[in-house]
Amino acid sequence: MTTGQEWLVDASGCAPERLKDAAALAALFEEFIVLLDLKVVGQPQWHVFPEPGGITGLTLLAESHLTIHTFPEHGFAALNVYCCRTRARPDFEALLARHLGAASCHVRELKRGVTA
């Protein structure tokens, strides 16, 4: 029985200044929320680390969650999207290039569920 899908996305070659910009990350989250027709529960949470650190963000969804961890010192972001209902795969490469300046993305998709 499938209980959803999860995307694990590693974005490399990102613009360090965007990885430290909570507004840029919030805009990325908003585009995912609209694109995937997700329902936000509560307020998104953002933790900004001291220099040279990045930001960790979490949006709780009725469908599960959307998270990001950024590492500006490495030009890297780790994104996680988990949806309890199947959805079409977003164009992660284009979205992360536009919002974070990512040069490349490695996307892994996992089908989540119960095995008998």
Protein backbone atom coordinates (compact mmCIF):
# COMPACT_ATOMS: atom_id res chain seq x y z
CA MET A 1 0.00 0.00 0.00
CA THR A 2 1.47 3.35 -1.03
CA THR A 3 1.24 6.11 1.55
CA GLY A 4 2.93 8.78 -0.49
CA GLN A 5 6.08 9.85 -2.17
CA GLU A 6 9.18 11.64 -1.03
CA TRP A 7 11.73 13.59 -2.98
CA LEU A 8 15.25 14.07 -1.65
CA VAL A 9 17.01 16.78 -3.61
CA ASP A 10 20.68 17.76 -3.41
CA ALA A 11 21.32 21.09 -5.12
CA SER A 12 24.93 22.04 -5.85
CA GLY A 13 26.62 25.13 -7.24
CA CYS A 14 24.06 27.41 -5.56
CA ALA A 15 24.64 31.13 -5.04
CA PRO A 16 25.87 31.43 -1.43
CA GLU A 17 24.02 34.71 -0.83
CA ARG A 18 20.69 33.11 -1.77
CA LEU A 19 21.34 30.23 0.63
CA LYS A 20 21.51 32.82 3.45
CA ASP A 21 18.39 34.70 2.31
CA ALA A 22 15.25 33.60 4.18
CA ALA A 23 13.04 35.55 1.76
CA ALA A 24 14.52 33.68 -1.23
CA LEU A 25 13.94 30.35 0.52
CA ALA A 26 10.39 31.34 1.48
CA ALA A 27 9.68 32.22 -2.18
CA LEU A 28 10.95 28.78 -3.21
CA PHE A 29 8.68 27.12 -0.64
CA GLU A 30 5.71 29.20 -1.80
CA GLU A 31 6.23 28.11 -5.38
CA PHE A 32 6.32 24.44 -4.32
CA ILE A 33 3.17 24.92 -2.23
CA VAL A 34 1.24 26.45 -5.13
CA LEU A 35 2.65 24.11 -7.78
CA LEU A 36 1.87 20.94 -5.81
CA ASP A 37 -1.40 22.27 -4.33
CA LEU A 38 -0.20 21.74 -0.77
CA LYS A 39 -1.98 22.85 2.40
CA VAL A 40 0.19 24.62 4.98
CA VAL A 41 -0.47 23.90 8.66
CA GLY A 42 0.71 26.67 11.00
CA GLN A 43 3.58 29.03 10.32
CA PRO A 44 6.77 28.06 8.48
CA GLN A 45 9.77 27.85 10.78
CA TRP A 46 13.19 29.27 9.85
CA HIS A 47 16.39 28.96 11.82
CA VAL A 48 19.25 31.18 10.69
CA PHE A 49 22.67 29.96 11.79
CA PRO A 50 25.53 32.37 12.57
CA GLU A 51 28.09 33.03 9.83
CA PRO A 52 29.20 31.19 7.83
CA GLY A 53 26.15 28.96 8.33
CA GLY A 54 22.96 28.82 6.37
CA ILE A 55 19.31 28.34 7.13
CA THR A 56 17.11 25.42 8.08
CA GLY A 57 13.46 25.75 7.10
CA LEU A 58 10.39 23.64 7.77
CA THR A 59 6.83 23.97 6.59
CA LEU A 60 4.38 21.52 8.09
CA LEU A 61 1.80 20.41 5.56
CA ALA A 62 -1.52 18.60 5.81
CA GLU A 63 0.17 16.27 3.30
CA SER A 64 3.35 15.96 5.41
CA HIS A 65 6.32 18.37 5.20
CA LEU A 66 8.69 20.51 3.16
CA THR A 67 12.21 21.12 4.52
CA ILE A 68 15.48 22.69 3.44
CA HIS A 69 18.96 22.88 4.93
CA THR A 70 21.43 25.25 3.28
CA PHE A 71 25.21 25.31 3.39
CA PRO A 72 26.36 28.57 1.77
CA GLU A 73 30.00 27.78 2.51
CA HIS A 74 29.63 24.80 0.13
CA GLY A 75 27.05 26.27 -2.30
CA PHE A 76 24.78 23.36 -1.33
CA ALA A 77 21.14 22.90 -0.32
CA ALA A 78 19.35 19.73 0.79
CA LEU A 79 15.61 19.80 0.09
CA ASN A 80 13.02 17.26 1.22
CA VAL A 81 9.41 17.13 0.03
CA TYR A 82 7.10 14.43 1.38
CA CYS A 83 3.52 14.14 0.17
CA CYS A 84 1.05 11.52 1.37
CA ARG A 85 -0.75 11.70 -1.99
CA THR A 86 0.96 11.03 -5.30
CA ARG A 87 1.79 14.11 -7.33
CA ALA A 88 3.59 14.82 -10.59
CA ARG A 89 7.32 15.41 -10.18
CA PRO A 90 8.10 19.14 -10.17
CA ASP A 91 10.92 20.45 -12.34
CA PHE A 92 13.31 20.65 -9.41
CA GLU A 93 16.23 21.57 -11.64
CA ALA A 94 14.50 24.66 -13.06
CA LEU A 95 13.02 25.74 -9.71
CA LEU A 96 16.29 25.48 -7.83
CA ALA A 97 18.25 27.13 -10.63
CA ARG A 98 15.82 30.06 -10.64
CA HIS A 99 15.52 30.49 -6.86
CA LEU A 100 18.96 29.43 -5.64
CA GLY A 101 21.16 29.65 -8.73
CA ALA A 102 21.77 25.87 -8.54
CA ALA A 103 24.09 24.55 -11.25
CA SER A 104 23.01 20.93 -10.72
CA CYS A 105 20.49 18.83 -8.83
CA HIS A 106 20.43 15.20 -7.85
CA VAL A 107 16.84 14.06 -7.25
CA ARG A 108 15.87 10.80 -5.59
CA GLU A 109 12.23 9.80 -5.46
CA LEU A 110 11.03 7.31 -2.89
CA LYS A 111 7.65 5.60 -2.87
CA ARG A 112 6.57 5.39 0.75
CA GLY A 113 4.23 2.75 2.06
CA VAL A 114 3.43 -0.41 3.90
CA THR A 115 4.95 -3.67 2.79
CA ALA A 116 3.38 -7.00 3.62
